[in-house]
Short mmCIF file of C-alpha atoms and ligand atoms in Angstrom, two decimals:
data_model
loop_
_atom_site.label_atom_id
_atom_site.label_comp_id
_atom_site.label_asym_id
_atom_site.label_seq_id
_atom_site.Cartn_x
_atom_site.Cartn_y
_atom_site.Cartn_z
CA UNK A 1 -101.18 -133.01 27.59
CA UNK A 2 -100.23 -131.89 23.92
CA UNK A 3 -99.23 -134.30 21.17
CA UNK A 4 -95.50 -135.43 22.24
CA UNK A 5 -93.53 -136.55 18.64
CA UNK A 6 -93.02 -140.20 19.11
CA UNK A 7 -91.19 -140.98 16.26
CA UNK A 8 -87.66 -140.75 17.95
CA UNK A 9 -84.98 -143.62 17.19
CA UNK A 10 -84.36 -145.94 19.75
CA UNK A 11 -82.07 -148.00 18.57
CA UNK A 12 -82.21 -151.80 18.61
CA UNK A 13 -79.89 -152.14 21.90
CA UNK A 14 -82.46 -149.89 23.90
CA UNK A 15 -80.82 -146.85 23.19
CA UNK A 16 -82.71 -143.70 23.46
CA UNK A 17 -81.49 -141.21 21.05
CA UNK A 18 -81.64 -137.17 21.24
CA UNK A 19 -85.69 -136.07 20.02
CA UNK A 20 -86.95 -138.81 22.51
CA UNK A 21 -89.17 -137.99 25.34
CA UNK A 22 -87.98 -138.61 29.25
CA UNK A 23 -90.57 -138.96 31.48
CA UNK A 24 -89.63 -138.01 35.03
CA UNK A 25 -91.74 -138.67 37.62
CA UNK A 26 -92.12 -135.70 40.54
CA UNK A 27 -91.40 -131.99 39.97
CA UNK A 28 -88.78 -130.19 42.56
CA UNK A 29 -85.56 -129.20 42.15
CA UNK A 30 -83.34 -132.40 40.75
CA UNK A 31 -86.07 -132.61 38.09
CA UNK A 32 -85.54 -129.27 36.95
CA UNK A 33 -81.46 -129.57 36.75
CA UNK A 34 -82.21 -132.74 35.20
CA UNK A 35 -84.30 -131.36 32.38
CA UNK A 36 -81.97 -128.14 31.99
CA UNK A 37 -79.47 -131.08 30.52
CA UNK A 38 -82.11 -133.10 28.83
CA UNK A 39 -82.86 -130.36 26.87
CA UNK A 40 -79.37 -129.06 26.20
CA UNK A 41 -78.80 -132.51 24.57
CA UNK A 42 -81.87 -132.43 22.59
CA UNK A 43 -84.20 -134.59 24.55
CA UNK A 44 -88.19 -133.70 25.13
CA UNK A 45 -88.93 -133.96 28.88
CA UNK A 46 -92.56 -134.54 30.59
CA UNK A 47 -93.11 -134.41 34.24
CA UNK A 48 -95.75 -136.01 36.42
CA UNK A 49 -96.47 -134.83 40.06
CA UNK A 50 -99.57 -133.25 41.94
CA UNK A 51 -98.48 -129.93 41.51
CA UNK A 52 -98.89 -126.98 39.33
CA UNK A 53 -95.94 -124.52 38.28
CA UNK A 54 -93.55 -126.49 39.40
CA UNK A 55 -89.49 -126.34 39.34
CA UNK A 56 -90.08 -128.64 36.49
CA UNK A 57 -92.74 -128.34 34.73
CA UNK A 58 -90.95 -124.74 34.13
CA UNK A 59 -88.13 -126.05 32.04
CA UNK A 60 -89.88 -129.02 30.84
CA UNK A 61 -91.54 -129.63 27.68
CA UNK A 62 -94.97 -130.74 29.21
CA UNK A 63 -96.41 -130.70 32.99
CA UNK A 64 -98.91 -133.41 33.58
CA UNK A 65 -100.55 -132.88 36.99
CA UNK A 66 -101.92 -136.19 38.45
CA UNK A 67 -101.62 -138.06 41.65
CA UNK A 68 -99.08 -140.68 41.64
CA UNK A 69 -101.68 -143.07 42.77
CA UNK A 70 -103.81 -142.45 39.66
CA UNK A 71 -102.79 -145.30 37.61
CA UNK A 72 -104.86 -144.41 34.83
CA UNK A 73 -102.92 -140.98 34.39
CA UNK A 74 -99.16 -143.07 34.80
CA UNK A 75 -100.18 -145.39 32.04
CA UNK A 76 -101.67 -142.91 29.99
CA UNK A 77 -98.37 -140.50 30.50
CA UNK A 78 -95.68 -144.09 30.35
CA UNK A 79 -97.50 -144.43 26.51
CA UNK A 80 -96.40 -141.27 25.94
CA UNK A 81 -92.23 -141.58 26.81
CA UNK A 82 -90.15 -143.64 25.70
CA UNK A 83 -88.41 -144.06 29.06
CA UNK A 84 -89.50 -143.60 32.46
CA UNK A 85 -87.70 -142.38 35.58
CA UNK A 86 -87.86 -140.31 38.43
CA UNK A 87 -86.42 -137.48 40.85
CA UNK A 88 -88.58 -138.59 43.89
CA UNK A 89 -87.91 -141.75 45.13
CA UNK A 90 -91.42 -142.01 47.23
CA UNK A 91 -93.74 -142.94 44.25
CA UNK A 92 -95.98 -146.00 45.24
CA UNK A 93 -94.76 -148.97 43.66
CA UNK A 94 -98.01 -149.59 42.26
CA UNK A 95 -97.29 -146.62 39.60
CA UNK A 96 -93.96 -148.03 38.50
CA UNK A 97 -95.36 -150.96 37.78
CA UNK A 98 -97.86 -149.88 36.04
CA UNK A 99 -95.48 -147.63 33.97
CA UNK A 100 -93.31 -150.75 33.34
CA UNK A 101 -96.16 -152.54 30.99
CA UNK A 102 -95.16 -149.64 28.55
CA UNK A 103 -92.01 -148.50 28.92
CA UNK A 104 -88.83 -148.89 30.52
CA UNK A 105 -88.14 -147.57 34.33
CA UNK A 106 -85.16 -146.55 34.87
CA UNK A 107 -83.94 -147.37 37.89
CA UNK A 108 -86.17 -150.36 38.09
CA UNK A 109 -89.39 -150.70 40.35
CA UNK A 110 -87.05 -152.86 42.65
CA UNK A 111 -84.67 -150.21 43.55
CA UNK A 112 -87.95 -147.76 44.63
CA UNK A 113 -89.14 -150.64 46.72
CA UNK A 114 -85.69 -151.15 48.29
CA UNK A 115 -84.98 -147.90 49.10
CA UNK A 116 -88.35 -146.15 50.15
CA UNK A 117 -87.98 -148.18 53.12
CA UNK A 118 -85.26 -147.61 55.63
CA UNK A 119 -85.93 -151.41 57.44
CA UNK A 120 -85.70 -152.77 54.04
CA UNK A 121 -82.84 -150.88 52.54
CA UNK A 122 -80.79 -151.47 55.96
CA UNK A 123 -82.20 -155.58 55.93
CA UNK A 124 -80.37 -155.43 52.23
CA UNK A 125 -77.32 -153.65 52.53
CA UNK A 126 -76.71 -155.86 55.79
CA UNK A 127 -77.53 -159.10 53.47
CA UNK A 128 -75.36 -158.13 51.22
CA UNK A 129 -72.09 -157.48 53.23
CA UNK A 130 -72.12 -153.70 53.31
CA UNK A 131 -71.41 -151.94 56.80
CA UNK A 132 -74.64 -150.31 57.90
CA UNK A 133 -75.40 -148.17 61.09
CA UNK A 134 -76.17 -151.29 64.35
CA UNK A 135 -80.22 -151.14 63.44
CA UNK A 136 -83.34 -152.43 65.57
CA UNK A 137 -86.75 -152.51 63.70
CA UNK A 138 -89.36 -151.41 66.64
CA UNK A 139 -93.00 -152.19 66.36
CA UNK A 140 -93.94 -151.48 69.93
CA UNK A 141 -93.02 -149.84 73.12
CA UNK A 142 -91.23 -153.08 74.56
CA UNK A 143 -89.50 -153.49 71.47
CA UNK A 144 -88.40 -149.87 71.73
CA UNK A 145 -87.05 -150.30 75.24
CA UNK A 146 -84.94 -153.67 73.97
CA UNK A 147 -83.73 -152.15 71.02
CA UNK A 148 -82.28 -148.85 73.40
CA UNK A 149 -81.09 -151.12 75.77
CA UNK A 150 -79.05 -153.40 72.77
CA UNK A 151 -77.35 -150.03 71.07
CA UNK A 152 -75.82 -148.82 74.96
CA UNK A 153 -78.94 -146.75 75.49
CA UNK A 154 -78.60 -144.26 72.92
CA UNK A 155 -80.18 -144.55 69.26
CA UNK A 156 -82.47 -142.16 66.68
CA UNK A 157 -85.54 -143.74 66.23
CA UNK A 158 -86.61 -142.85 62.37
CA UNK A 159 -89.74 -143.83 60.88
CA UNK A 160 -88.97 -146.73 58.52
CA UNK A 161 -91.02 -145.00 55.45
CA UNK A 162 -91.41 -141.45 53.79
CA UNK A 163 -88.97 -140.19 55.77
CA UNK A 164 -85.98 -137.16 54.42
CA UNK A 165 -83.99 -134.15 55.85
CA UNK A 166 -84.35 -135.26 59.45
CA UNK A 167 -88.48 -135.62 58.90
CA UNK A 168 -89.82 -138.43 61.20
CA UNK A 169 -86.53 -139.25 63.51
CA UNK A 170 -86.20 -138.59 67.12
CA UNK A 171 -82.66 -138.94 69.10
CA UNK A 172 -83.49 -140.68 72.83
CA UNK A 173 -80.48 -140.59 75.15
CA UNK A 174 -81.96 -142.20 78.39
CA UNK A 175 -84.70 -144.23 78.98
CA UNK A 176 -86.33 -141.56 80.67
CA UNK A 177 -87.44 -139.76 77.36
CA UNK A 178 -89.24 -142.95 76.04
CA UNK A 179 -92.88 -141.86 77.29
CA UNK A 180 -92.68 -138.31 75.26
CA UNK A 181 -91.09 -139.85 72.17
CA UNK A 182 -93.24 -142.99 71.57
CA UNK A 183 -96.77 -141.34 71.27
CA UNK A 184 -95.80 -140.22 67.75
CA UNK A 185 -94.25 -143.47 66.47
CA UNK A 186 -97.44 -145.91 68.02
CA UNK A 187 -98.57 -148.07 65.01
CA UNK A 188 -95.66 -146.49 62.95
CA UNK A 189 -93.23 -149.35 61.65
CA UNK A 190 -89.89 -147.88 62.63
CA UNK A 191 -86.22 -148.42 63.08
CA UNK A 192 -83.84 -147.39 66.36
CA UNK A 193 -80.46 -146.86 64.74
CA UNK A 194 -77.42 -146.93 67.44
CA UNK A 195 -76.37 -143.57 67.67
CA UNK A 196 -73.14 -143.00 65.56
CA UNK A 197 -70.45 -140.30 66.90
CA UNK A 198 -69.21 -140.34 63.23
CA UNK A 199 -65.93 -137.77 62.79
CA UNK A 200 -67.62 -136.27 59.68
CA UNK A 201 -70.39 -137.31 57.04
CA UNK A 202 -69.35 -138.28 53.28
CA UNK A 203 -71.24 -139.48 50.28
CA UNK A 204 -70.93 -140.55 47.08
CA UNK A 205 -72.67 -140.03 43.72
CA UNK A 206 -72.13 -142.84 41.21
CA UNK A 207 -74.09 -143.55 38.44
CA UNK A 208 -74.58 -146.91 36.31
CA UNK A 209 -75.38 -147.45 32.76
CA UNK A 210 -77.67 -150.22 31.28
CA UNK A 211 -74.07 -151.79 30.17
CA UNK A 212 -73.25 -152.26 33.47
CA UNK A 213 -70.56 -149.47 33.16
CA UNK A 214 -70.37 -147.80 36.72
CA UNK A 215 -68.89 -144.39 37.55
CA UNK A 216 -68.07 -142.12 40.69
CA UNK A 217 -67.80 -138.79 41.44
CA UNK A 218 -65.79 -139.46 44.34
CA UNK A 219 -66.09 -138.78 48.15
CA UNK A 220 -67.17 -135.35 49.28
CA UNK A 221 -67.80 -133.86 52.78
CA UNK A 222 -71.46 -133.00 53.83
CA UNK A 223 -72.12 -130.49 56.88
CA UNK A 224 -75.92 -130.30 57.84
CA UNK A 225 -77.93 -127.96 59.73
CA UNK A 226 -81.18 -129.00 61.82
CA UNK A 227 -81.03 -132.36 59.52
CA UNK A 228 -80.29 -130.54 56.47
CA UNK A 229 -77.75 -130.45 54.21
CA UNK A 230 -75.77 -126.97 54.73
CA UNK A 231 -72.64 -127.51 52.94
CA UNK A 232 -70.83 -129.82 50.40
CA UNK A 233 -67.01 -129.58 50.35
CA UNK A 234 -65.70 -131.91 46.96
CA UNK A 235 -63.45 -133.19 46.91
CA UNK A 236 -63.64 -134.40 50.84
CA UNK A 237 -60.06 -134.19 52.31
CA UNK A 238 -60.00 -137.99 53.65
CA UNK A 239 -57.26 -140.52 53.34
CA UNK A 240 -56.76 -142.12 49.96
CA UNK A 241 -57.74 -145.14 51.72
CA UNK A 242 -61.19 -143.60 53.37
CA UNK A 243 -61.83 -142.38 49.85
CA UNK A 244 -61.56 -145.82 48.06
CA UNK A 245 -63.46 -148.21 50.43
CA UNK A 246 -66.11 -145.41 50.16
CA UNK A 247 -65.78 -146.08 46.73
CA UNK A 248 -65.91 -149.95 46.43
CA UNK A 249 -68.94 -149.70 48.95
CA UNK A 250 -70.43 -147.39 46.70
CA UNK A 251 -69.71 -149.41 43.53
CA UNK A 252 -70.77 -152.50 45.44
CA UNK A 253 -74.63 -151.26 46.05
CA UNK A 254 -75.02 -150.05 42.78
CA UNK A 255 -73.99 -153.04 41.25
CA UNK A 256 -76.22 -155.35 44.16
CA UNK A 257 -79.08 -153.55 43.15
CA UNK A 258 -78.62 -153.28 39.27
CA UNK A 259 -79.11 -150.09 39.24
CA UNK A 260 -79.46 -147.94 35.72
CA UNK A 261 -79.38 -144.43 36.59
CA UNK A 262 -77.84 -142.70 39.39
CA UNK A 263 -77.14 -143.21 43.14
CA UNK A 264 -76.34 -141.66 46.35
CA UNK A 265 -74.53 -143.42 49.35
CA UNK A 266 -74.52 -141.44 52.55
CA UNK A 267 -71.82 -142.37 54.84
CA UNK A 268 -70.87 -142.06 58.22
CA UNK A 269 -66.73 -141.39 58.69
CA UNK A 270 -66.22 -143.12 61.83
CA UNK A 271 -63.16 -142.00 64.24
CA UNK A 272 -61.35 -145.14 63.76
CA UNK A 273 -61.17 -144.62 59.58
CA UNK A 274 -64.01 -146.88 59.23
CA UNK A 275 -67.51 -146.22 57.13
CA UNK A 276 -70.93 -146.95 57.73
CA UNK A 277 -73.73 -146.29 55.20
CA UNK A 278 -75.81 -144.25 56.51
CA UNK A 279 -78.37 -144.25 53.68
CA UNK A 280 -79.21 -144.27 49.79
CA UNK A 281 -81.20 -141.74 47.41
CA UNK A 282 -81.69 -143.54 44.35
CA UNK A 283 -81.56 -140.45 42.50
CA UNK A 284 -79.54 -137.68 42.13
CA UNK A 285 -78.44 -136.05 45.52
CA UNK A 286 -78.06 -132.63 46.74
CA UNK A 287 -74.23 -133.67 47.39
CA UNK A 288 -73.67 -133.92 43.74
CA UNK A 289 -75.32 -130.36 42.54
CA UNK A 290 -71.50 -128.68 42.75
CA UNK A 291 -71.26 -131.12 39.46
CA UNK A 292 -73.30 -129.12 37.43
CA UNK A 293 -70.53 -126.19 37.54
CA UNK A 294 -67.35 -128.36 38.73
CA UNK A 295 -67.35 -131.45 36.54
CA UNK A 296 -67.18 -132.66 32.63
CA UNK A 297 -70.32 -134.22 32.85
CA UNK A 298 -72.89 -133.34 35.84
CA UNK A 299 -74.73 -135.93 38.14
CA UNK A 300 -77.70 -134.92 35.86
CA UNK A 301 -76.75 -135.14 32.49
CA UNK A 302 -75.16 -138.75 33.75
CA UNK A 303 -78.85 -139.49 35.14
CA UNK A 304 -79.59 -138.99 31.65
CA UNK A 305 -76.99 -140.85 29.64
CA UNK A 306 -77.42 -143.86 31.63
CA UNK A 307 -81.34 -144.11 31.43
CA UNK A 308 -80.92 -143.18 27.47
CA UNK A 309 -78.45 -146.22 27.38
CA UNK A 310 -75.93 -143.93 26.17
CA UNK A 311 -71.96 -144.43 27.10
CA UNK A 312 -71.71 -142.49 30.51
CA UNK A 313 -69.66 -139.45 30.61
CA UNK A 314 -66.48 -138.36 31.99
CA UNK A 315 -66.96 -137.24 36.15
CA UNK A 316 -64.08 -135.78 36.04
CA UNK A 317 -63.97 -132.90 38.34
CA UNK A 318 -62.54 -129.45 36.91
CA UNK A 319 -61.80 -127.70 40.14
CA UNK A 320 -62.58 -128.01 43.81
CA UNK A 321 -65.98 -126.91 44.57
CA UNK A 322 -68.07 -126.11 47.65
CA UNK A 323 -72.20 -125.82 47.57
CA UNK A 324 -74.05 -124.16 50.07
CA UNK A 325 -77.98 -124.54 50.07
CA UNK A 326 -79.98 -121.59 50.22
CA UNK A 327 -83.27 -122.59 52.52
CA UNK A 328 -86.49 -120.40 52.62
CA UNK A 329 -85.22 -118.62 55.81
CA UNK A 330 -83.29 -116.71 53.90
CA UNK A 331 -86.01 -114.79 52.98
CA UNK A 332 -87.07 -113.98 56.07
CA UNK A 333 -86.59 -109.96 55.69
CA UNK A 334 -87.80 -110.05 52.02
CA UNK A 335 -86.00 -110.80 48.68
CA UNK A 336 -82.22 -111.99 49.18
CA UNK A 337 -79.80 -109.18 47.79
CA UNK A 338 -78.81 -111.17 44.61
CA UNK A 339 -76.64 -108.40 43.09
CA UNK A 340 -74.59 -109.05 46.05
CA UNK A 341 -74.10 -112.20 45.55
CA UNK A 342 -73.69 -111.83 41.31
CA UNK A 343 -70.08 -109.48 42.77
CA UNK A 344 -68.25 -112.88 43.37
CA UNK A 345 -67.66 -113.97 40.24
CA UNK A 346 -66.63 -117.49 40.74
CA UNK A 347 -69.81 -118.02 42.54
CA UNK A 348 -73.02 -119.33 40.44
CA UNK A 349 -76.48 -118.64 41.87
CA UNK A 350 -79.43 -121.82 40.99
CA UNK A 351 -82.40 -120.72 41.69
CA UNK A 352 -85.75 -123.75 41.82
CA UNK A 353 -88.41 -121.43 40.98
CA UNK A 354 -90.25 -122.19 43.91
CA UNK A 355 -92.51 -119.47 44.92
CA UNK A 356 -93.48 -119.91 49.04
CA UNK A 357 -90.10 -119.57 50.64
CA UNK A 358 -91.15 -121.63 53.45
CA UNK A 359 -88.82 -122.22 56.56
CA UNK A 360 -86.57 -125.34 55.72
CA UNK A 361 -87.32 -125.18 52.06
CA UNK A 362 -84.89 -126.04 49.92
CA UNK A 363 -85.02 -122.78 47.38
CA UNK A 364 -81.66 -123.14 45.47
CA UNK A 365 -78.23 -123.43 45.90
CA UNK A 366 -75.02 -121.23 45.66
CA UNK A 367 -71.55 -123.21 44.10
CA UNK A 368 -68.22 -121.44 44.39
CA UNK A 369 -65.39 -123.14 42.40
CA UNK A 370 -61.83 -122.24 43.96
CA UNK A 371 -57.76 -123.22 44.00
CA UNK A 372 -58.89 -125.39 47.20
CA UNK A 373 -62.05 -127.05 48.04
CA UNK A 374 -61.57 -125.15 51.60
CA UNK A 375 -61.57 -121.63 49.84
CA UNK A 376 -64.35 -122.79 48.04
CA UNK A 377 -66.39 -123.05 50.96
CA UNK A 378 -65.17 -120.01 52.02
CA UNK A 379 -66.46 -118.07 48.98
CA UNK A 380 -69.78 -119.95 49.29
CA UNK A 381 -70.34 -119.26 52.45
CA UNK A 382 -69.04 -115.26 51.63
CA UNK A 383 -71.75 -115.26 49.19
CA UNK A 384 -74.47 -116.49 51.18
CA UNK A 385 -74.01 -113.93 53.79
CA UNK A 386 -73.46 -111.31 51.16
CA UNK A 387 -77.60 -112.69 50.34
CA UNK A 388 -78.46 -112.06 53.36
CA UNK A 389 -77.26 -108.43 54.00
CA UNK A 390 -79.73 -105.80 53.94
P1 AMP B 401 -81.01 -139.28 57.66
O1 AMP B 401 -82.34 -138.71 57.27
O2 AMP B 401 -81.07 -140.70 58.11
O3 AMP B 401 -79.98 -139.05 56.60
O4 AMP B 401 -80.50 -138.42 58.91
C1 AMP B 401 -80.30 -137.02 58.84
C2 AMP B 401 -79.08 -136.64 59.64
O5 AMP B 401 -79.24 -137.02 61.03
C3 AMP B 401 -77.81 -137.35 59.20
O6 AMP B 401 -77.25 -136.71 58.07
C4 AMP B 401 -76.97 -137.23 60.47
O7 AMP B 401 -76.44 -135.92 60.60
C5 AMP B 401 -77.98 -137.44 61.56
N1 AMP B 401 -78.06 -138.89 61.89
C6 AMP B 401 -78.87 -139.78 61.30
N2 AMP B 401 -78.69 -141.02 61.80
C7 AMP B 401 -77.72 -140.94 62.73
C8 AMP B 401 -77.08 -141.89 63.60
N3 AMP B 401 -77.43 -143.17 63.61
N4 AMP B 401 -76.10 -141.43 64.43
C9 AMP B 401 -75.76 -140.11 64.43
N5 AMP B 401 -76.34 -139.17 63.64
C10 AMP B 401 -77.31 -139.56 62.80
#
């Protein structure tokens, strides 16, 4: 890694001023955004993952390539920042502490450990008041069978680590598919969640500064496809009332786990009006990437105000907005027809980077900006078929 200027002014509060280097730990897609507004506010960025070329590393300043588990190469890169955070929330906790004799991590080691961990992250929000999703933690076979029998013989088993876009869960509806489904979850700690026949799934993106200042972006509507997220309506069209206890829930976790930085709550809109956390990204979310086009000040630049210790920015939104993901299938027949897309002209194309288009990979995004969040989705969805067209 080339010399990195040091010499920027942090002030005596802890604020990190423009000409500072942010180190961000992994390499995909939210790094990239990330840096794109680092660097448009005059920041350095350096990126550490175990990959080469990545959707980072080609915006940011430096690419370090090192295994998260080298601890040599994290101290040696935390000596060079002058804050540390991350767009990856399954770094070992062993590198973020190791980081943290250095420099500040932002979030803080704690929120990493809280959240990599579904049994853990569930065991807190529970503690702590917050509705969660009826959960069973299931170490064996026998414990698998109680746990079915306690949620009305239904659930999704999910792996209680490493797990993200549907990886590692499994929905059982009878007893009867036990013997298939267990094999690949023997000597796997894992969770059965009751199965929720939620009306529609929300989150919220919500950041929190290292005053303790916390802001939302407000509830929007998520529609997935095999797992993944599809679609992102914002704002959501839910009651006021939906939309504020979504919001004090939200608040409420950041503020539990003293967050600095920025936070996802995934949410499950039950039938009777009710919410249930599904699950949290500490980090910014896919949900929030219409922000980059729709709003003041994007999830990402907000990521970066609060770990800077800088005042956070407005979030308010500019007009509805709908994002539509644009996975690796799409290139199934060869290149996507991108002119055809550039002909809507409230539509703007992100592209990671990423060279494979593998099946299920997340290569970039489409956001359409509208009079109405539903025509929004409309024209995002136009757009995406337009891609598609050969
Ligand atoms: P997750 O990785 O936990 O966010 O799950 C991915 C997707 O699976 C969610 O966005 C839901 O669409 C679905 N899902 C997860 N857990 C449940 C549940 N307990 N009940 C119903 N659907 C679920």
């Amino acid at each position: 890694m080339s010399a990195i200027p040091s010499g920027a002014a942090i002030l005596s509060g802890g604020t990190i001023l423009p000409g500072a280097t942010i180190g961000v730990l992994g390499s995909g897609q939210l790094g990239r955004m990330f840096t794109i507004a680092a660097r448009r506010m005059g920041y350095r960025v350096a990126t550490l993952s175990p990959e080469q070329d990545t959707p980072t590393g080609q915006v940011a300043d430096e690419e370090v390539v090192a295994a998260y588990d080298d601890l040599d190469a994290i101290r040696a890169f935390a000596r060079r920042v002058q804050v540390l955070t991350f767009e990856f929330e399954n770094v070992p906790s062993a590198a973020t502490d190791a980081a943290a004799a250095f420099v500040p991590v932002r979030p803080a080691g704690n929120v990493l450990h809280v959240t990599q961990n579904r049994l853990r992250e569930k065991t807190f929000l529970s503690g702590h008041g917050f509705p969660v999703t009826p959960f069973h933690p299931v170490n064996s076979r026998q414990e698998l069978a109680a746990a079915l029998q306690a949620c009305g013989g239904r659930g999704i088993l999910k792996t209680a680590g490493f797990g993200y876009d549907g990886k590692g869960q499994a929905r059982i509806d009878s007893e009867l598919q036990m013997d298939d489904i267990w094999p690949a979850y023997e000597g796997v700690p894992a969770v059965l969640e009751a199965f929720v026949p939620f009306e529609r799934e929300l989150s919220v993106v919500a950041a929190r500064g290292l005053s303790g200042q916390v802001v939302t972006y407000g509830v929007v509507e998520n529609r997935h496809r095999n797992h993944i997220l599809d679609l992102t309506i914002a704002p959501a069209s839910v009651p006021d009332a939906v939309a504020r206890e979504a919001m004090r829930i939200t608040e409420g976790i950041l503020e539990a786990l003293d967050v600095v930085g920025v936070l996802c709550v995934e949410l499950f809109l039950q039938q009777d009006g009710t919410v249930l956390v599904n699950e949290l990204a500490p980090r910014t979310h896919n949900s929030g990437h219409f922000t980059f086009d729709a709003n003041i000040t994007s999830q990402f630049e907000q990521q970066l105000r609060a770990v800077c210790g800088l005042p956070l920015g407005s979030t308010e939104q500019l007009r509805p907005a709908a994002m539509v993901n644009l996975l690796g299938d799409l290139w199934e027949h060869g290149e996507p027809h991108w002119q055809a897309a550039a002909h809507f002209p409230d539509v703007k194309i992100h592209l990671y980077g990423k060279s494979e288009p593998r099946v299920g990979r997340k290569m970039g995004h489409l956001t359409a900006l509208a009079a109405t969040p539903e025509l929004a989705a409309r024209r995002a969805w136009q757009a995406r078929e337009a891609l598609a067209r050969k």
